[in-house]
XYZ file of C-alpha atoms in Angstrom:
590
model
C -4.375 -6.867 -23.553
C -1.886 -3.731 -25.766
C -1.875 -0.654 -23.565
C -3.161 2.694 -25.306
C 0.326 3.651 -25.391
C 1.674 0.631 -26.639
C -0.087 0.324 -29.649
C 0.464 3.982 -30.435
C 4.384 3.385 -29.967
C 3.833 0.525 -32.188
C 2.489 2.337 -35.288
C 4.930 5.321 -34.621
C 7.884 3.221 -34.482
C 7.036 1.386 -38.290
C 6.493 5.323 -39.021
C 9.723 5.733 -37.881
C 11.645 3.172 -39.303
C 10.153 3.777 -42.570
C 11.830 7.175 -42.468
C 15.101 5.973 -41.768
C 15.052 6.516 -37.835
C 15.852 4.227 -35.236
C 12.222 3.100 -33.782
C 13.591 3.854 -30.293
C 13.149 7.064 -30.405
C 9.081 6.103 -30.969
C 7.920 6.955 -27.141
C 4.613 8.025 -26.373
C 3.424 9.608 -23.202
C 0.340 10.956 -21.852
C -0.018 14.819 -23.088
C 1.626 17.075 -19.932
C -1.152 19.776 -21.887
C -4.376 18.091 -22.399
C -5.828 21.739 -24.014
C -2.930 21.262 -26.563
C -3.356 17.214 -27.304
C -3.717 13.808 -25.725
C -0.140 12.080 -26.663
C 2.566 13.429 -27.517
C 5.672 11.873 -28.873
C 9.315 13.828 -28.003
C 12.163 11.563 -29.655
C 13.058 13.596 -32.255
C 14.497 16.594 -29.959
C 17.372 13.374 -29.194
C 17.286 11.989 -32.175
C 18.387 14.699 -34.010
C 21.587 14.327 -32.478
C 22.322 10.822 -33.580
C 20.947 11.817 -37.273
C 22.473 15.619 -37.201
C 19.075 17.598 -38.257
C 16.129 19.420 -37.477
C 14.411 18.387 -34.540
C 11.102 19.635 -36.778
C 12.343 18.441 -39.878
C 12.333 14.157 -38.370
C 9.067 14.669 -36.629
C 7.665 16.335 -40.011
C 9.028 13.158 -42.299
C 7.595 10.799 -39.549
C 4.151 12.505 -39.329
C 3.440 12.057 -42.547
C 3.967 8.181 -42.065
C 0.751 8.310 -40.312
C -1.968 8.882 -42.088
C -4.216 6.247 -40.339
C -7.315 8.300 -39.987
C -8.959 5.706 -37.541
C -6.717 6.390 -35.490
C -5.805 9.566 -35.055
C -8.080 12.703 -35.313
C -4.896 15.227 -35.322
C -1.739 14.867 -35.363
C 1.031 17.196 -36.366
C 4.585 18.726 -35.489
C 4.654 21.697 -32.904
C 8.231 23.786 -32.997
C 10.801 22.878 -31.777
C 9.743 18.879 -32.912
C 6.822 17.740 -30.778
C 4.550 15.029 -32.389
C 1.166 16.188 -30.876
C -1.704 13.342 -31.025
C -5.258 14.069 -30.390
C -6.994 9.956 -30.739
C -10.432 9.733 -33.393
C -13.306 8.989 -31.003
C -13.968 5.876 -32.788
C -10.387 3.959 -31.838
C -10.869 5.246 -27.967
C -14.187 4.186 -28.269
C -13.119 0.674 -29.966
C -10.747 0.427 -26.716
C -12.433 1.201 -23.950
C -15.779 -1.347 -25.697
C -11.832 -3.271 -25.645
C -11.595 -3.152 -21.765
C -15.191 -3.844 -20.454
C -14.765 -7.576 -22.202
C -12.057 -8.011 -21.248
C -11.300 -10.023 -17.096
C -9.962 -7.031 -15.148
C -10.643 -4.291 -18.042
C -8.017 -5.641 -20.029
C -5.373 -5.467 -17.389
C -2.078 -7.926 -18.033
C -0.764 -9.980 -15.455
C 2.876 -10.095 -14.613
C 4.357 -12.540 -16.631
C 6.701 -14.470 -14.021
C 4.352 -15.562 -11.284
C 6.402 -14.277 -7.762
C 6.886 -14.930 -4.718
C 6.467 -11.885 -2.369
C 6.826 -11.205 1.189
C 5.619 -7.660 2.655
C 6.433 -7.348 6.375
C 4.858 -4.482 7.598
C 2.150 -4.114 10.861
C 5.258 -4.556 13.053
C 2.776 -4.112 16.258
C 4.818 -5.099 19.386
C 2.570 -7.145 22.128
C 1.539 -6.195 25.425
C 1.021 -2.518 23.281
C -2.074 -1.153 21.902
C -1.680 0.312 18.329
C -1.625 3.703 18.185
C -1.010 6.045 15.052
C 2.607 5.091 14.664
C 1.268 1.833 13.099
C -1.302 3.283 10.697
C 0.987 4.066 8.177
C 2.867 1.148 8.071
C -0.575 -1.591 8.282
C -2.092 0.398 5.841
C 0.690 1.212 2.706
C 1.621 -2.676 3.171
C -1.797 -3.548 2.901
C -1.880 -1.651 -0.141
C 1.110 -2.939 -2.070
C 0.304 -6.471 -1.074
C -3.314 -6.303 -2.387
C -1.955 -4.484 -5.844
C 1.191 -7.342 -6.158
C -1.943 -10.031 -5.689
C -3.943 -8.341 -8.732
C -0.949 -8.375 -11.083
C -0.550 -12.186 -10.266
C 1.914 -12.597 -7.784
C 1.557 -15.393 -5.041
C 1.718 -12.423 -1.870
C 2.504 -12.971 2.109
C 1.724 -10.599 4.152
C 3.420 -10.982 7.848
C 3.209 -8.749 10.615
C 5.801 -9.327 11.522
C 5.139 -9.284 15.919
C 7.641 -7.692 18.536
C 6.901 -10.737 21.176
C 11.156 -11.401 22.596
C 12.289 -7.841 23.919
C 13.043 -6.110 27.308
C 9.222 -5.669 27.301
C 8.534 -9.154 27.972
C 10.731 -8.548 31.070
C 9.486 -5.888 31.742
C 6.187 -7.227 31.986
C 6.843 -10.516 33.872
C 8.843 -8.130 36.438
C 5.941 -5.982 37.186
C 3.519 -8.802 37.189
C 5.158 -10.878 39.709
C 5.753 -7.679 41.948
C 1.839 -6.990 42.016
C 0.631 -10.661 41.944
C 3.839 -12.598 43.352
C 1.703 -15.827 44.220
C 1.197 -16.553 40.737
C 2.357 -20.455 39.586
C 4.411 -19.064 37.445
C 7.017 -17.198 39.629
C 7.476 -20.479 41.404
C 10.436 -22.362 40.356
C 8.842 -25.571 42.136
C 5.533 -26.013 40.615
C 5.233 -28.818 38.103
C 1.610 -29.309 37.556
C -0.777 -27.813 35.132
C -0.455 -23.326 34.488
C -3.862 -21.772 34.301
C -4.936 -21.863 30.799
C -6.709 -18.368 31.406
C -4.569 -15.720 31.350
C -4.326 -13.873 35.043
C -5.013 -10.496 33.098
C -7.335 -8.807 30.724
C -5.816 -7.061 27.613
C -6.919 -3.688 29.302
C -4.947 -4.778 32.267
C -2.020 -5.655 30.160
C -2.025 -2.373 28.399
C -1.855 -0.414 31.799
C 0.738 -2.860 33.349
C 3.615 -2.044 30.669
C 3.224 1.787 30.193
C 3.382 1.512 34.268
C 6.869 -1.232 34.009
C 8.401 0.890 31.691
C 7.759 4.114 34.095
C 9.197 2.139 36.347
C 12.010 0.712 34.940
C 13.468 4.472 34.246
C 13.452 5.681 37.642
C 14.224 1.876 39.330
C 17.226 0.355 38.425
C 16.967 -2.315 40.788
C 13.881 -3.136 39.074
C 15.430 -2.523 35.526
C 18.200 -5.249 36.143
C 15.183 -7.768 36.900
C 13.621 -7.245 34.280
C 16.890 -7.867 32.254
C 16.776 -10.934 34.771
C 13.279 -12.035 33.850
C 14.432 -11.176 29.946
C 17.031 -13.464 29.895
C 15.756 -16.591 31.816
C 12.507 -16.139 29.411
C 14.671 -16.743 26.676
C 16.781 -19.165 28.150
C 13.373 -21.569 28.421
C 12.088 -20.488 31.355
C 8.824 -22.744 31.683
C 6.476 -20.750 34.141
C 8.221 -17.600 31.951
C 7.294 -19.330 28.869
C 3.569 -19.871 30.237
C 3.784 -16.384 30.842
C 4.782 -15.188 27.343
C 1.913 -17.122 25.655
C -0.695 -15.588 27.884
C 1.063 -12.188 27.286
C 0.800 -13.012 23.459
C -2.697 -15.060 22.791
C -4.138 -11.585 24.784
C -2.314 -9.211 22.638
C -3.150 -10.573 19.163
C -7.018 -11.400 19.876
C -7.216 -7.442 20.495
C -4.630 -6.940 17.345
C -7.056 -8.599 15.032
C -9.939 -7.340 16.316
C -7.939 -3.858 15.574
C -6.670 -4.522 12.425
C -9.824 -5.876 11.406
C -11.660 -2.893 12.066
C -8.429 -0.866 9.371
C -9.529 -3.710 6.642
C -5.814 -4.803 7.157
C -4.822 -8.741 6.973
C -1.834 -11.049 7.322
C -1.447 -14.368 6.138
C 1.558 -15.234 8.775
C 0.884 -14.014 12.480
C 4.993 -14.068 12.582
C 7.067 -13.178 15.478
C 10.610 -11.910 16.498
C 10.333 -15.407 18.764
C 9.906 -17.603 16.032
C 13.105 -17.045 14.101
C 15.248 -17.604 17.437
C 15.909 -20.700 17.122
C 17.542 -19.776 13.619
C 20.365 -17.795 15.079
C 23.214 -20.621 16.569
C 23.300 -21.785 13.235
C 23.128 -19.006 11.216
C 26.136 -17.577 13.593
C 27.947 -20.200 13.409
C 27.231 -20.353 10.009
C 29.170 -17.248 9.285
C 32.241 -17.887 12.050
C 32.711 -20.442 9.744
C 32.917 -19.407 6.550
C 34.512 -16.079 7.711
C 31.922 -13.655 7.154
C 32.033 -11.756 10.989
C 35.481 -10.781 12.835
C 35.431 -9.421 16.226
C 35.791 -6.081 17.295
C 35.904 -4.334 20.117
C 34.510 -8.074 22.045
C 31.422 -7.401 19.084
C 31.057 -9.869 16.831
C 30.243 -8.160 12.953
C 30.426 -7.747 9.179
C 31.847 -5.406 7.643
C 29.158 -4.468 4.706
C 30.636 -0.900 3.688
C 31.198 -1.313 -0.317
C 33.781 0.483 -1.853
C 32.068 2.712 -4.023
C 29.988 3.952 -0.665
C 29.769 7.722 -0.637
C 28.227 7.680 2.771
C 29.678 5.825 5.806
C 28.231 2.606 5.992
C 29.113 1.467 9.365
C 29.624 -2.561 9.969
C 26.512 -5.423 10.917
C 26.025 -6.031 14.572
C 25.824 -10.044 14.595
C 26.633 -10.369 18.523
C 26.498 -7.808 21.132
C 30.389 -7.879 23.120
C 28.361 -9.341 26.033
C 27.348 -12.346 24.312
C 23.716 -10.687 23.666
C 21.764 -10.711 20.263
C 20.214 -7.980 18.888
C 17.802 -6.978 16.514
C 20.031 -6.747 13.867
C 20.513 -10.705 14.520
C 16.717 -11.368 15.027
C 16.225 -10.256 11.505
C 18.616 -11.604 9.471
C 17.819 -14.733 11.752
C 13.915 -14.485 10.076
C 15.177 -13.477 6.564
C 16.710 -17.176 7.025
C 13.181 -18.827 8.121
C 11.677 -16.730 5.365
C 14.240 -18.289 2.822
C 13.687 -21.934 4.255
C 9.788 -21.853 4.593
C 8.376 -19.687 1.972
C 12.263 -18.864 -0.583
C 10.142 -15.481 -1.665
C 11.309 -13.839 -4.865
C 11.425 -10.839 -2.923
C 10.776 -9.214 0.348
C 9.391 -6.201 1.156
C 9.699 -4.101 4.021
C 7.230 -0.853 5.061
C 8.879 0.940 7.999
C 9.422 4.284 9.312
C 11.717 6.372 6.714
C 14.207 6.274 9.784
C 15.344 2.919 9.664
C 16.057 3.313 5.942
C 20.982 2.892 6.759
C 19.281 -0.481 9.719
C 17.964 -1.832 6.566
C 20.511 -1.339 3.930
C 22.798 -3.190 6.852
C 20.690 -5.756 7.198
C 20.232 -6.149 3.275
C 23.919 -5.962 2.491
C 25.125 -8.618 5.203
C 22.054 -11.121 3.766
C 23.294 -11.328 0.169
C 27.339 -10.386 1.473
C 26.934 -14.149 3.763
C 24.805 -15.385 0.869
C 21.676 -16.235 3.390
C 19.638 -15.325 0.438
C 20.933 -16.214 -3.564
C 21.204 -12.725 -5.727
C 18.709 -13.592 -7.020
C 16.550 -12.253 -3.990
C 15.167 -8.729 -4.007
C 14.893 -6.824 -1.672
C 12.760 -3.406 -1.181
C 12.905 -0.977 1.280
C 9.600 1.456 1.220
C 10.637 3.946 3.921
C 7.279 5.769 5.183
C 7.457 9.733 6.675
C 5.193 11.041 9.398
C 1.556 11.685 10.319
C 1.923 15.143 11.364
C -0.618 17.507 13.162
C -1.615 20.744 11.888
C 1.389 22.151 13.893
C 3.771 19.607 12.129
C 4.807 17.613 14.635
C 4.172 14.023 15.222
C 0.428 13.458 15.976
C -0.717 13.796 19.502
C -3.403 13.451 22.067
C -5.136 16.760 23.339
C -2.556 15.839 26.052
C 0.540 15.013 24.273
C 0.446 11.643 24.700
C 0.170 9.292 21.426
C -3.038 8.421 20.406
C -3.923 5.075 20.455
C -5.441 3.853 16.893
C -9.008 2.684 17.194
C -9.474 6.240 18.874
C -8.207 8.012 15.986
C -10.720 5.758 13.721
C -13.607 6.340 16.457
C -12.973 10.498 15.630
C -12.702 10.023 11.997
C -15.862 7.784 12.117
C -17.797 10.553 14.199
C -16.644 13.550 11.836
C -18.070 11.641 9.199
C -21.171 10.271 10.788
C -21.852 14.381 11.764
C -21.964 15.574 8.489
C -24.360 12.461 7.137
C -26.619 13.930 10.224
C -26.301 17.752 8.415
C -28.484 16.127 5.127
C -30.041 13.477 7.073
C -32.297 11.000 5.118
C -31.108 7.974 6.695
C -31.687 6.264 10.150
C -29.133 6.471 12.582
C -28.148 2.810 12.561
C -27.875 3.374 8.893
C -25.907 6.219 8.755
C -23.409 5.410 12.343
C -23.026 1.633 10.052
C -21.469 4.416 6.364
C -19.876 6.392 8.667
C -17.513 3.214 8.898
C -17.273 2.630 5.269
C -16.892 5.968 4.255
C -14.501 6.555 7.323
C -11.976 4.206 6.622
C -11.997 5.801 3.136
C -11.254 9.174 4.194
C -8.243 7.930 6.941
C -6.866 5.378 4.389
C -7.304 7.689 1.384
C -5.319 11.070 2.994
C -2.294 8.742 3.807
C -2.047 6.869 0.382
C -2.776 9.701 -1.733
C 0.759 10.984 -0.299
C 4.052 9.738 -2.064
C 5.769 7.330 1.103
C 8.030 8.928 1.648
C 6.750 12.660 3.034
C 5.191 13.410 5.591
C 1.715 14.640 5.975
C -0.764 16.882 8.441
C -3.311 14.915 9.479
C -6.862 17.298 8.872
C -9.796 15.707 10.153
C -11.945 18.539 8.719
C -10.512 17.994 5.385
C -9.309 14.406 4.706
C -13.649 13.835 5.532
C -14.653 16.693 3.345
C -16.878 15.297 0.874
C -15.474 17.975 -1.734
C -11.816 17.626 -3.112
C -9.340 15.432 -3.236
C -10.210 13.146 -0.561
C -11.919 9.305 0.475
C -15.600 10.385 0.984
C -15.494 12.128 -3.006
C -14.512 9.728 -4.050
C -17.163 6.815 -2.768
C -19.273 9.711 -3.576
C -19.308 9.792 -7.032
C -19.617 5.684 -6.974
C -22.791 6.075 -5.139
C -23.671 8.718 -7.616
C -22.893 6.417 -10.354
C -24.581 3.876 -7.863
C -28.056 5.958 -8.175
C -28.078 7.071 -11.631
C -28.371 2.923 -12.854
C -30.765 2.036 -10.295
C -32.771 4.480 -11.604
C -32.287 3.292 -14.913
C -32.948 -0.219 -14.327
C -37.128 1.554 -12.567
C -37.280 3.712 -15.425
C -36.195 1.211 -18.547
C -36.007 -2.388 -17.402
C -35.741 -3.645 -21.041
C -32.990 -1.469 -21.987
C -30.838 -2.199 -18.543
C -31.538 -6.114 -19.534
C -29.757 -5.549 -23.136
C -25.806 -5.355 -24.203
C -24.780 -2.166 -25.543
C -21.538 -1.177 -27.044
C -20.156 2.166 -26.196
C -20.744 4.160 -28.981
C -17.728 7.039 -30.113
C -17.862 10.345 -27.831
C -20.045 13.508 -29.319
C -19.263 15.996 -26.640
C -16.004 16.954 -24.843
C -16.601 15.620 -21.313
C -17.908 12.318 -22.601
C -14.523 12.050 -24.920
C -12.164 12.699 -21.737
C -14.118 10.358 -19.340
C -13.009 7.292 -22.095
C -9.485 9.024 -22.357
C -9.262 8.552 -18.372
C -10.603 4.874 -18.991
C -7.606 4.406 -21.112
C -4.816 4.972 -18.536
C -6.513 2.632 -15.909
C -3.449 -0.582 -16.969
C -0.719 2.393 -17.168
C -1.634 3.338 -14.193
C -1.530 -0.061 -12.035
C 1.550 -1.614 -13.864
C 3.084 1.560 -12.839
C 1.902 1.642 -9.042
C 3.027 -2.230 -8.999
C 6.220 -1.396 -10.465
C 6.977 1.538 -8.231
C 5.095 -0.161 -5.239
C 2.976 3.145 -5.449
C 0.003 3.031 -3.907
C -0.437 7.340 -4.531
C -0.786 6.589 -8.062
C -3.612 4.676 -7.716
C -4.996 7.862 -5.175
C -4.040 10.258 -8.223
C -5.945 8.305 -10.918
C -8.990 7.339 -8.725
C -9.522 11.148 -8.687
C -8.853 11.967 -12.448
C -11.119 9.544 -13.269
C -14.101 10.697 -10.349
C -13.523 14.574 -11.521
C -13.568 13.188 -15.218
C -17.326 11.297 -14.530
C -18.754 14.017 -12.555
C -17.694 17.187 -15.488
C -19.142 14.518 -17.387
C -22.743 14.227 -15.200
C -23.611 17.509 -15.899
C -23.450 18.092 -18.490
C -25.156 15.255 -19.901
C -28.264 13.919 -18.950
C -28.074 10.773 -18.632
C -31.769 9.156 -18.045
C -33.432 12.612 -20.070
C -31.454 11.163 -23.675
C -34.178 10.534 -26.187
C -31.520 8.677 -28.215
C -32.090 5.281 -26.799
C -28.972 3.596 -28.454
C -26.843 6.730 -27.220
C -28.385 6.284 -23.605
C -27.496 2.838 -23.733
C -24.193 3.428 -24.533
C -23.963 6.311 -21.701
C -25.101 3.870 -19.435
C -22.690 1.217 -20.589
C -19.302 3.858 -20.134
C -20.517 4.490 -16.628
C -20.618 0.927 -15.471
C -17.566 0.892 -16.912
C -16.275 4.004 -14.440
C -17.484 2.176 -11.702
C -15.996 -1.065 -11.951
C -12.736 0.249 -13.104
C -13.268 2.805 -9.618
C -14.274 0.073 -7.443
C -11.248 -2.296 -8.483
C -9.071 0.793 -7.255
C -10.465 1.612 -4.240
C -10.433 -2.218 -3.409
C -6.126 -1.756 -4.469
C -6.588 0.440 -2.272
C -7.729 -1.444 1.082
C -11.482 0.011 0.847
C -14.592 0.046 -0.460
C -18.235 1.989 -1.210
C -21.474 2.010 0.212
C -24.728 1.463 -1.755
C -25.986 5.129 -0.427
C -23.987 7.877 1.574
């Protein structure tokens, strides 16, 4: 289904051509002055330079050709040459009616179905999720849903950190605590226990203790390095321990990600890329892509057009060890072999921008992927406290993600209980749904690259630009529809068209609906969930203004009442579709 702007541009393009001007100047935009008009075309200004005429003269001749009163209620020229457009109510309602009858409300899917991998999550084994993991998970999940909605084959990969020094630290600390475990006996040849020798709680205490010890005890740190090397070299007992660490950690991570309604198609790990490293390194050396610099193996990725310094991408350290660079490049090799993606998107802290620039360039230069493979780095900013510093607990520590979720849910629960109409059990259930919307919307409504302040009072407010406000709007519509069904069961069962608007709030609500396809498309093209947030807020505001000016259930004109009902059904459907793409849902009651 064509976007409303495309339909308008077709008509204005024809008018430009009939007036003797190039149709490329017929671009239409939503007006940034809704008090003056609804849409506008500003092409007369750049056209004036080509045709050596006044913009007003060009615009006037174009407007003379736009005589279709079924489309244009008003169309006029404003100095120096703006073409201001107000649409006819019948044209607007006709388009809205088409939306309600089309699958996905008339959203056109992408013409070419792509294979897309989104790398988000990035949790580390044996460590609890904390607030630093929040943005990657929330932004990545929303982008994945948007890409899927546009018709692509999308794979979300958690890409767990499971192969670095933290494994050696845990193994070494565990060896000091329980030296008699069979995993540490190099002569043990039997079957290792199927039960892990620790719980997730114990594991999460072991790692920070080991990490702290490594900073003051060089002997311990050296032992951890040796343990890491032996694990990566295939020591049987350590590999069995690593498997226990992995299983216990992943089970806990899945619970926490499920609580966020964040899901992954692949639970890949750094270790999965290790088998690809030897052949990849050998290939790079053989093809002449590498050179030796101070004993390290590197690939030069700087280009002549660079205005800033881009260091070489190190593949192997001078001591023969691999790096994150090596693992990430091998992961690209693995993804190419297993999935052959057209596009790989990384949702990572924006401070990693230079690092990923090196990785992408290295992968392209060494032809690990072909020229058509696209890489995108989505760098996100920091979630800060009210003091402007990275969000911490009251005692200055890094807050666990589950504690943050609990605090949000508790704040929403307390607000619900202030006007208690539900049972406590129902209030708790609703608080979890609304709390998740507060958390996700509070994050996603900001442009990803920007830092933002986590303000629990503002995020959980039922007024203003918040998740709870959006949900409250949807619940309000559900309540109206339920009452309508009870009072007018016969009318509720009938299909109805949406009539042309009779009042300004009604038309403004329809005009917001017209933006839907364009907003989804731009959110996809820019990989920008904040575009969706801005739209659902505007749509919710337009509905609430319409609601306050229109007594739907008391409307005496039955046909007009049915039109109102069908209109708000469409509003509800689009709001629900948008919040699903953002990663949350609405309850039936609030």
